[in-house]
XYZ file of C-alpha atoms in Angstrom:
604
model
C -14.270 31.176 -74.091
C -11.697 33.306 -76.101
C -8.225 31.795 -75.974
C -7.092 34.461 -73.214
C -9.817 32.944 -70.827
C -7.939 29.407 -71.258
C -5.083 30.099 -70.783
C -5.671 32.181 -67.777
C -7.590 29.174 -66.567
C -4.987 27.023 -66.914
C -2.462 28.404 -65.196
C -4.329 28.335 -61.802
C -5.578 24.827 -61.932
C -1.588 24.281 -62.516
C -1.372 26.973 -59.360
C -4.127 25.347 -57.060
C -2.168 21.873 -58.110
C 1.437 23.514 -56.775
C -0.802 24.367 -53.547
C -2.350 21.360 -52.786
C 1.021 19.235 -53.179
C 2.434 21.909 -50.760
C 0.010 21.386 -48.042
C 0.339 18.092 -48.176
C 3.908 18.077 -47.631
C 3.757 21.151 -45.278
C 0.655 18.065 -43.424
C 2.967 15.572 -43.408
C 5.286 17.485 -42.083
C 3.657 18.033 -38.791
C 1.800 14.899 -38.756
C 6.060 13.067 -38.372
C 6.843 15.843 -35.843
C 3.579 14.738 -34.030
C 5.310 11.613 -33.414
C 8.738 11.813 -33.324
C 7.222 14.709 -30.307
C 5.957 11.105 -29.277
C 8.505 9.268 -29.758
C 11.275 11.525 -28.017
C 8.495 12.013 -24.978
C 9.075 7.694 -25.070
C 12.970 8.106 -24.811
C 12.670 10.526 -22.411
C 10.752 8.256 -19.607
C 12.920 5.347 -19.853
C 13.390 5.584 -16.674
C 10.457 6.978 -15.221
C 9.257 4.652 -12.322
C 5.629 2.730 -13.755
C 5.661 4.772 -17.051
C 3.822 3.168 -20.462
C 5.296 4.016 -23.584
C 2.698 5.332 -26.576
C 2.758 5.064 -30.403
C 0.782 7.607 -32.921
C -1.688 6.250 -36.024
C -1.249 8.654 -38.850
C -5.506 9.365 -41.041
C -5.593 10.044 -44.446
C -6.882 14.262 -44.064
C -9.171 13.906 -47.189
C -9.429 13.463 -51.147
C -10.741 15.624 -53.480
C -12.923 14.040 -55.933
C -12.232 15.566 -59.234
C -14.863 12.497 -60.697
C -17.085 10.424 -58.400
C -17.482 6.559 -59.844
C -19.381 5.897 -62.744
C -21.352 2.593 -62.821
C -21.535 -0.048 -66.583
C -24.590 0.825 -68.994
C -25.778 -2.622 -70.386
C -27.610 -0.131 -73.284
C -23.901 1.248 -74.983
C -21.990 -1.602 -73.475
C -19.780 0.617 -71.829
C -17.689 -0.195 -68.253
C -17.683 2.019 -65.667
C -15.453 3.851 -64.577
C -13.691 4.666 -60.924
C -13.962 7.873 -59.344
C -11.033 10.439 -59.483
C -9.727 11.238 -56.051
C -6.495 13.623 -54.987
C -5.509 13.412 -51.155
C -4.764 16.361 -49.556
C -2.511 15.477 -47.038
C -2.099 13.964 -43.498
C -3.128 14.182 -39.805
C -2.978 11.984 -36.593
C -5.409 9.860 -36.006
C -5.001 8.260 -32.627
C -2.144 8.454 -29.593
C -1.913 5.330 -27.955
C -0.540 4.212 -24.954
C 0.959 0.599 -24.461
C -0.714 0.599 -20.542
C -1.207 -2.882 -20.501
C 1.948 -3.727 -21.236
C 3.653 -5.084 -18.288
C 7.102 -2.956 -17.236
C 10.120 -5.058 -16.257
C 10.825 -5.659 -12.327
C 13.861 -3.105 -10.731
C 15.169 -5.091 -6.793
C 14.421 -1.804 -4.633
C 14.964 -3.763 -0.793
C 12.567 -0.953 0.372
C 9.156 -2.888 2.159
C 7.463 -0.390 0.967
C 8.251 -0.395 -2.770
C 5.691 -2.706 -4.290
C 5.451 -3.984 -7.927
C 1.693 -4.294 -9.266
C 2.160 -7.991 -11.817
C -1.579 -7.697 -13.990
C -3.502 -4.532 -14.957
C -4.819 -3.762 -11.596
C -4.384 0.030 -10.390
C -3.868 1.812 -7.579
C -5.373 4.248 -5.983
C -4.704 7.448 -4.157
C -5.854 10.436 -3.225
C -4.834 14.245 -2.964
C -7.780 14.641 0.081
C -10.370 15.923 -3.009
C -10.616 13.377 -5.720
C -9.680 9.346 -6.950
C -5.853 9.446 -9.552
C -4.820 5.679 -10.429
C -1.328 5.007 -10.981
C 1.481 1.727 -11.700
C 3.996 3.414 -9.275
C 3.874 1.706 -6.287
C 7.055 3.812 -4.085
C 5.029 4.495 -1.323
C 6.470 5.513 2.635
C 5.314 6.133 5.572
C 4.605 9.678 6.122
C 4.740 11.828 9.867
C 0.446 10.931 10.252
C 1.254 6.846 10.348
C -0.393 7.227 6.819
C 0.952 5.116 3.624
C 1.612 6.907 0.888
C 2.576 8.314 -2.401
C 6.972 8.782 -2.374
C 6.907 11.621 -5.189
C 3.408 13.407 -4.235
C 2.346 12.563 -1.050
C -1.059 11.295 -2.088
C -2.861 8.546 0.128
C -2.760 5.585 -1.104
C -6.152 3.910 -0.635
C -7.596 0.592 0.656
C -9.474 -1.237 2.689
C -9.817 -1.001 6.784
C -10.610 -4.476 9.034
C -13.672 -4.843 10.908
C -13.161 -4.554 14.666
C -15.912 -7.170 15.077
C -14.229 -10.196 12.780
C -11.346 -8.821 12.656
C -11.089 -9.320 8.806
C -10.743 -7.308 6.012
C -14.140 -5.310 4.887
C -14.356 -4.406 1.360
C -16.373 -1.497 1.969
C -15.374 2.316 0.210
C -11.501 2.826 0.241
C -10.207 5.503 3.019
C -6.175 6.564 3.293
C -4.993 2.894 4.932
C -3.301 5.193 8.194
C -0.903 1.848 9.387
C 1.324 3.914 12.295
C -1.475 5.138 14.808
C -1.362 4.443 18.614
C -2.939 1.407 18.583
C -1.223 -0.347 16.168
C 1.961 0.169 17.518
C 1.623 -2.363 20.475
C -0.422 -5.672 20.615
C -2.470 -6.097 24.211
C -1.258 -8.612 26.888
C -3.102 -11.969 26.942
C -3.417 -14.500 29.856
C -1.943 -17.597 29.556
C -5.213 -20.181 29.734
C -3.974 -23.645 28.676
C -1.127 -25.440 28.513
C 0.349 -29.346 28.243
C 2.740 -31.597 29.598
C 4.907 -33.887 27.270
C 8.412 -35.569 27.148
C 8.714 -39.292 28.473
C 8.608 -40.015 33.401
C 11.553 -42.301 33.628
C 10.362 -44.789 36.348
C 14.083 -44.901 37.323
C 15.113 -41.511 37.292
C 16.496 -40.864 41.108
C 14.749 -37.699 40.582
C 11.823 -38.919 40.177
C 12.422 -41.472 42.788
C 13.892 -38.971 45.282
C 11.707 -36.869 48.432
C 11.631 -34.254 46.295
C 10.608 -35.232 42.698
C 10.909 -34.512 39.498
C 10.135 -30.590 38.696
C 9.170 -28.470 35.675
C 9.107 -24.358 35.592
C 5.754 -23.681 33.474
C 5.989 -20.509 32.244
C 3.193 -18.165 31.379
C 1.693 -14.513 31.518
C -1.511 -13.524 32.879
C -3.610 -10.863 32.000
C -1.706 -7.485 31.702
C 1.071 -9.510 30.334
C 3.648 -9.854 33.517
C 5.462 -13.154 33.827
C 5.616 -16.050 36.243
C 6.983 -19.623 36.643
C 5.057 -22.269 38.570
C 7.067 -24.982 39.574
C 5.383 -28.321 38.940
C 6.668 -31.422 40.885
C 6.383 -34.793 39.787
C 6.849 -37.463 42.486
C 6.769 -41.674 42.643
C 5.142 -43.124 43.701
C 4.897 -47.524 45.828
C 3.383 -47.936 42.217
C 6.493 -47.362 39.936
C 3.846 -46.205 37.189
C 1.487 -43.993 39.256
C 2.582 -40.379 39.989
C 1.932 -37.220 41.983
C 1.765 -34.071 40.607
C 1.538 -30.920 42.421
C 2.371 -27.294 42.179
C 5.197 -26.772 45.130
C 6.081 -22.543 43.952
C 4.888 -19.579 41.701
C 7.101 -17.304 41.846
C 6.916 -13.475 39.858
C 9.794 -12.034 37.286
C 12.222 -11.254 39.877
C 12.047 -15.276 40.940
C 10.585 -14.546 44.298
C 7.039 -15.951 45.999
C 4.144 -14.802 44.885
C 2.636 -13.115 48.068
C -0.779 -11.708 48.681
C -1.867 -7.760 49.773
C -0.920 -7.816 52.971
C 3.015 -9.051 51.381
C 2.499 -12.742 52.826
C 3.787 -15.595 50.424
C 0.815 -17.940 49.493
C 0.187 -20.747 49.868
C -0.402 -22.283 46.851
C -0.613 -26.168 47.922
C -3.861 -26.535 47.035
C -3.884 -24.550 43.260
C -3.674 -27.844 41.727
C -7.477 -29.637 41.323
C -9.693 -31.153 39.906
C -13.020 -33.321 40.965
C -12.895 -36.549 43.553
C -9.442 -36.411 43.011
C -8.172 -38.643 45.912
C -5.760 -38.865 48.374
C -2.925 -41.095 48.336
C 0.620 -42.175 49.922
C 3.654 -42.501 47.838
C 6.838 -45.423 48.612
C 7.091 -46.113 52.422
C 9.751 -44.382 53.398
C 12.528 -45.985 57.249
C 13.417 -42.927 59.231
C 16.166 -43.665 62.449
C 17.896 -41.408 64.421
C 21.816 -40.708 64.027
C 21.971 -41.860 67.540
C 25.888 -41.162 67.072
C 25.711 -37.270 66.511
C 22.271 -36.504 67.998
C 20.757 -37.659 71.254
C 16.939 -36.898 72.936
C 16.395 -36.511 76.097
C 12.994 -36.704 76.191
C 12.539 -31.785 75.736
C 15.538 -31.174 74.056
C 16.993 -32.865 69.913
C 20.620 -32.444 70.699
C 23.817 -32.032 68.292
C 27.401 -33.225 70.215
C 27.162 -29.187 71.297
C 24.570 -27.494 70.376
C 20.908 -28.018 70.706
C 18.552 -28.437 67.918
C 15.297 -27.938 69.232
C 13.269 -28.494 72.250
C 9.694 -29.210 73.091
C 9.022 -26.079 74.274
C 10.714 -24.993 70.964
C 7.810 -26.529 68.939
C 5.175 -25.065 70.741
C 5.990 -21.564 68.478
C 5.408 -23.581 65.356
C 1.461 -24.062 65.499
C -0.973 -21.018 65.530
C -4.103 -21.734 68.184
C -5.894 -23.849 64.912
C -2.447 -25.913 65.434
C -1.328 -24.635 61.343
C 2.056 -24.121 61.090
C 3.503 -20.799 61.181
C 5.524 -19.534 58.473
C 8.863 -21.250 58.457
C 10.429 -17.814 58.031
C 9.139 -16.836 61.872
C 11.728 -17.554 64.202
C 11.928 -20.606 66.780
C 14.138 -20.585 69.350
C 17.786 -18.429 69.694
C 20.354 -20.173 71.221
C 24.166 -18.358 71.846
C 23.099 -15.600 69.798
C 21.737 -17.351 66.917
C 18.149 -17.126 65.994
C 17.033 -20.525 64.103
C 13.425 -20.387 62.236
C 10.495 -22.457 62.491
C 11.681 -24.652 58.928
C 15.532 -24.670 60.096
C 13.695 -26.597 63.426
C 12.405 -28.644 61.532
C 15.058 -29.367 58.991
C 17.289 -30.356 62.428
C 14.741 -33.840 63.143
C 13.792 -34.654 59.952
C 18.428 -34.416 59.526
C 18.487 -36.110 62.862
C 16.663 -38.823 61.460
C 18.352 -38.882 57.845
C 15.910 -37.253 55.446
C 17.859 -35.530 53.039
C 14.565 -33.606 51.242
C 13.111 -29.806 51.318
C 11.054 -29.385 55.299
C 8.385 -29.790 53.237
C 8.420 -32.342 51.988
C 9.385 -34.268 55.159
C 6.218 -32.743 56.798
C 4.293 -34.959 54.501
C 5.135 -37.731 55.362
C 2.376 -39.703 57.580
C 1.522 -42.941 59.549
C -0.724 -45.058 59.747
C -3.236 -43.631 62.827
C -3.255 -46.759 65.352
C -6.875 -45.537 67.117
C -7.883 -45.343 63.765
C -6.796 -47.669 60.563
C -6.667 -46.295 57.638
C -6.435 -42.843 59.043
C -3.686 -41.588 58.401
C -1.443 -38.652 60.326
C 0.962 -36.049 59.190
C 4.345 -35.076 59.785
C 3.324 -31.715 61.047
C 0.133 -33.083 62.976
C 2.783 -35.678 64.320
C 4.720 -32.543 65.231
C 1.956 -30.550 66.830
C 0.684 -34.109 68.945
C 4.623 -34.071 70.342
C 3.118 -30.868 71.914
C 0.444 -31.207 73.528
C 0.530 -34.898 73.719
C -2.186 -35.747 71.404
C -2.022 -39.647 69.445
C -0.633 -41.049 67.442
C 2.495 -40.524 69.778
C 5.710 -38.274 68.638
C 7.991 -42.365 67.552
C 10.598 -40.032 66.161
C 12.453 -38.356 69.704
C 13.035 -41.446 70.941
C 16.434 -43.419 71.284
C 14.385 -46.165 71.620
C 13.212 -46.336 67.992
C 16.417 -46.341 65.854
C 13.801 -47.545 62.767
C 10.901 -46.222 62.027
C 8.668 -46.712 58.985
C 6.689 -44.492 58.100
C 3.842 -45.571 55.747
C 4.319 -43.177 52.600
C 3.887 -39.104 52.104
C 0.908 -37.794 51.495
C 0.204 -36.842 47.775
C -1.098 -32.972 48.093
C -1.688 -32.980 43.798
C -3.520 -35.094 41.503
C -3.020 -38.694 40.903
C -1.268 -39.017 37.550
C -1.634 -42.855 36.406
C 0.066 -44.736 33.078
C -0.504 -48.155 31.191
C 2.122 -50.965 32.937
C 2.251 -53.216 30.100
C 2.466 -50.065 27.334
C 3.789 -47.005 29.728
C 1.330 -45.314 27.568
C -1.136 -42.340 29.539
C -3.686 -43.560 31.215
C -5.252 -40.386 32.335
C -5.925 -38.600 36.053
C -8.030 -40.090 38.473
C -8.191 -42.876 36.292
C -10.868 -44.814 38.797
C -13.124 -41.593 38.254
C -13.560 -41.475 35.701
C -10.065 -40.486 33.467
C -9.263 -37.559 32.741
C -6.085 -36.403 30.184
C -7.094 -32.829 31.186
C -6.642 -30.923 34.652
C -6.867 -27.032 35.900
C -4.674 -24.635 37.358
C -6.713 -22.649 39.396
C -4.372 -19.247 39.613
C -7.884 -16.969 39.388
C -8.179 -18.112 42.877
C -5.167 -16.132 43.339
C -7.525 -12.733 42.487
C -5.805 -9.646 40.598
C -5.239 -10.365 36.698
C -4.515 -14.016 37.531
C -6.422 -16.548 35.199
C -6.881 -20.781 35.177
C -5.324 -22.895 32.877
C -5.748 -26.040 31.770
C -3.486 -28.657 31.068
C -3.391 -31.219 28.842
C -1.273 -34.634 30.109
C -2.084 -36.680 26.448
C 1.520 -36.804 25.151
C 3.805 -37.706 28.315
C 4.389 -41.475 28.343
C 6.257 -43.992 31.079
C 9.087 -45.211 29.169
C 12.826 -46.599 30.145
C 15.273 -43.775 29.437
C 18.387 -45.286 30.779
C 17.048 -43.186 33.971
C 16.968 -39.477 32.406
C 13.337 -38.458 32.565
C 12.789 -35.486 29.436
C 9.056 -34.551 30.874
C 8.657 -30.472 30.603
C 5.624 -28.927 30.455
C 4.813 -25.627 28.384
C 2.160 -23.023 28.134
C -0.534 -23.784 24.848
C -2.225 -26.625 23.565
C -0.666 -29.480 22.088
C -1.612 -27.979 18.479
C 0.622 -27.059 16.373
C -0.610 -23.359 16.807
C -0.021 -23.412 20.646
C -3.301 -21.840 21.214
C -3.401 -19.990 24.810
C -0.344 -19.770 24.838
C -1.235 -16.129 26.485
C 1.317 -12.900 26.146
C 3.267 -10.201 26.989
C 2.682 -6.335 25.575
C 4.136 -6.104 22.101
C 6.458 -3.571 20.453
C 5.768 -3.443 16.894
C 8.809 -4.156 14.937
C 7.511 -4.720 11.594
C 5.289 -3.833 8.293
C 4.995 -6.601 4.966
C 3.018 -6.649 2.923
C 1.204 -9.803 1.175
C 1.113 -10.292 -2.361
C -3.090 -9.802 -2.349
C -2.029 -6.002 -0.489
C -2.595 -7.373 3.229
C -0.818 -4.858 5.466
C 0.424 -7.259 9.097
C 1.912 -5.777 10.987
C 5.115 -8.216 12.848
C 5.443 -7.974 16.989
C 8.053 -9.193 19.279
C 5.687 -10.968 20.908
C 5.524 -12.779 18.492
C 2.049 -11.660 17.380
C 1.177 -10.703 14.106
C -1.573 -7.831 12.959
C -3.816 -7.476 10.199
C -3.690 -3.498 9.571
C -5.353 -2.988 6.837
C -5.268 -3.701 2.252
C -4.726 -2.459 -0.348
C -7.500 -1.833 -2.204
C -7.172 -1.786 -6.191
C -8.815 -0.033 -9.619
C -9.732 -1.865 -12.796
C -11.067 -0.617 -16.178
C -13.231 -2.492 -18.540
C -10.390 0.302 -21.474
C -7.229 1.543 -19.207
C -6.177 2.561 -22.122
C -8.809 5.347 -21.764
C -7.444 6.529 -18.787
C -6.100 10.458 -19.269
C -3.077 11.131 -18.012
C -2.479 13.092 -15.409
C 1.390 13.535 -15.213
C 2.945 12.305 -11.219
C 2.415 8.852 -12.996
C -0.918 9.398 -12.167
C -4.042 8.846 -14.168
C -8.533 10.062 -13.924
C -11.094 7.686 -15.047
C -12.578 9.225 -18.244
C -16.554 8.003 -19.900
C -14.284 6.002 -21.788
C -12.366 3.937 -19.433
C -14.974 3.650 -17.358
C -15.753 4.719 -13.771
C -14.170 3.504 -10.308
C -16.974 2.487 -8.120
C -15.460 3.706 -5.456
C -14.650 0.717 -3.464
C -12.106 -1.093 -6.053
C -11.435 -5.421 -6.306
C -8.768 -7.030 -4.867
C -5.312 -7.120 -6.933
C -5.967 -11.815 -7.375
C -9.951 -10.968 -8.447
C -7.678 -11.862 -12.536
C -4.616 -13.691 -10.757
C -2.754 -10.428 -10.635
C -0.716 -9.619 -7.011
C 1.572 -7.430 -5.443
C 5.139 -7.387 -5.109
C 7.009 -5.533 -2.454
C 10.821 -4.333 -2.633
C 10.731 -3.757 -5.861
C 8.846 -1.190 -8.354
C 7.841 -1.845 -11.977
C 10.405 -0.543 -14.643
C 8.863 1.890 -17.719
C 7.993 -0.359 -20.758
C 9.748 1.547 -23.001
C 11.273 0.075 -26.353
C 14.514 1.634 -27.168
C 15.138 -0.365 -30.134
C 11.830 -0.303 -31.195
C 12.045 3.666 -30.415
C 15.129 4.280 -32.077
C 13.945 1.834 -35.095
C 10.341 4.145 -35.429
C 12.918 7.486 -34.882
C 14.798 6.283 -38.016
C 11.499 6.382 -40.464
C 10.883 9.502 -38.604
C 13.324 10.688 -40.046
C 12.882 9.351 -43.433
C 9.227 10.773 -43.651
C 10.293 14.351 -42.553
C 13.171 14.155 -45.200
C 10.777 12.815 -47.900
C 8.139 15.633 -47.275
C 10.076 18.682 -46.881
C 11.168 17.375 -50.163
C 7.759 17.578 -51.269
C 7.724 21.436 -50.711
C 10.739 22.485 -52.711
C 10.153 20.105 -55.441
C 5.895 22.527 -55.413
C 8.150 25.616 -54.545
C 10.408 24.908 -57.771
C 7.478 23.762 -60.408
C 5.875 27.512 -58.843
C 8.785 29.453 -59.538
C 8.645 27.511 -62.919
C 5.491 28.164 -63.337
C 6.519 31.984 -62.820
C 8.812 32.228 -65.880
C 6.067 31.864 -68.282
C 5.421 35.440 -68.293
C 8.802 35.930 -69.462
């Protein structure tokens, strides 16, 4: 090699050395610019819902080996040497997403804003593909579907099994929560009730002929409301009572009627097999001869006839049964008196202050049939027809007539005389704690109601009874209460993603459950914009079914959204070091350029 050729090779080697440093500086500028892009994107999304911050790592680009490493030579005693390698710059190694870092919560008050705590993702669908997101800003669209506020993509979940009423975890589908079937909750007939509280034997209501009244409100199968008016009356034993059904009123306060519009007699709708009829305490009646007179044919007040035997004939039909109490009995001086009013006149004349119905239940022993009792209604009929026993009241000689008692038309309720606790219904054959209101016999949409009396008692309560009737059984859940038609008044999302509707009838209904997806490598998900991710080969596939969010201890919180997990202090620090790195690499290019310029000037 000539001297001139050697100088040329040396110059070329210097130029190549300058080129290496130039390109190292360029690669440094490029990678630091990429890092700045990552930092800028993080800062730009500092307020993006559920945004996950990214970070970049650098790798050495490659190295030029000018001399390979050699090992020690035992024969010559020369040691080994390391390889000589000159680096050629830097490159971006990886851009990592802190996808498992939990963002802070932001309270919104919107019940359809949902935040996930844990590592799961919501599943949403654009009609073709499933995507995954941590952005829980949802709303109910015009079709009743739960959807993303930003994109309108449907939120996916599991539906309710119509057979069991439980969630069926199958392939996820769009959650349509505001369909026609969910807007109302069907009515249900009342099937159970209970009577509880204290009945005081010294309560004047209990000892009166009319008894202690209780209202039981109930529903039929169509959701119409009714009121069953129950009455408890004391017998001659202060611990034994009759419970009777007096009337059934509709929601307008009118007595229920049959298809022909006639009032229905409900007395026999309280039944329990083998209940013996009993007589209440004795009642003494006597005519007030100062205000009334009976001439054998006509009961008169001081001025006006109250009724006559002839009038009484209109009270009974051909079978000897009382006609409608509202039917006309007689007309006097242009004034119409009904059957019920005529009977009331007779009761009033003899000092009876109870209702018409109670007066007709008074009974006396048949002298011709000891042990058999004849009710007042039959006595009136006998007076008309001349039967026996003779009617003893319409006689001025009978100033005091003792009726043997009042017939119980209901069930017999017994309380322990020593403890006051409920003994049972029909203690003789055998004791029971429940009885039936046989309302199904009314037809239509009525259902039988099973009534439990085990929580009632017979104590001294200073003359005030607290006994009352209420629909539903005695369990804390009050089963069998029945209900009216319910209108949806709200939606709630539980921490496991189950969506419940609430109705103004007090009922709740499970509408579905929001499904979630979990991935073996969530960082491997691919960003698709709009806070959406899609699965990749490295993230693991979505099986189409998903998992319950509580499977790994996660949960959902309503009224809150997950905020970005960008740490501004960290980002600003990284921005400073990136700026310094960029400046340093630019200096490499400047210095290398100066060296090349000096090399070029060697020819001068």
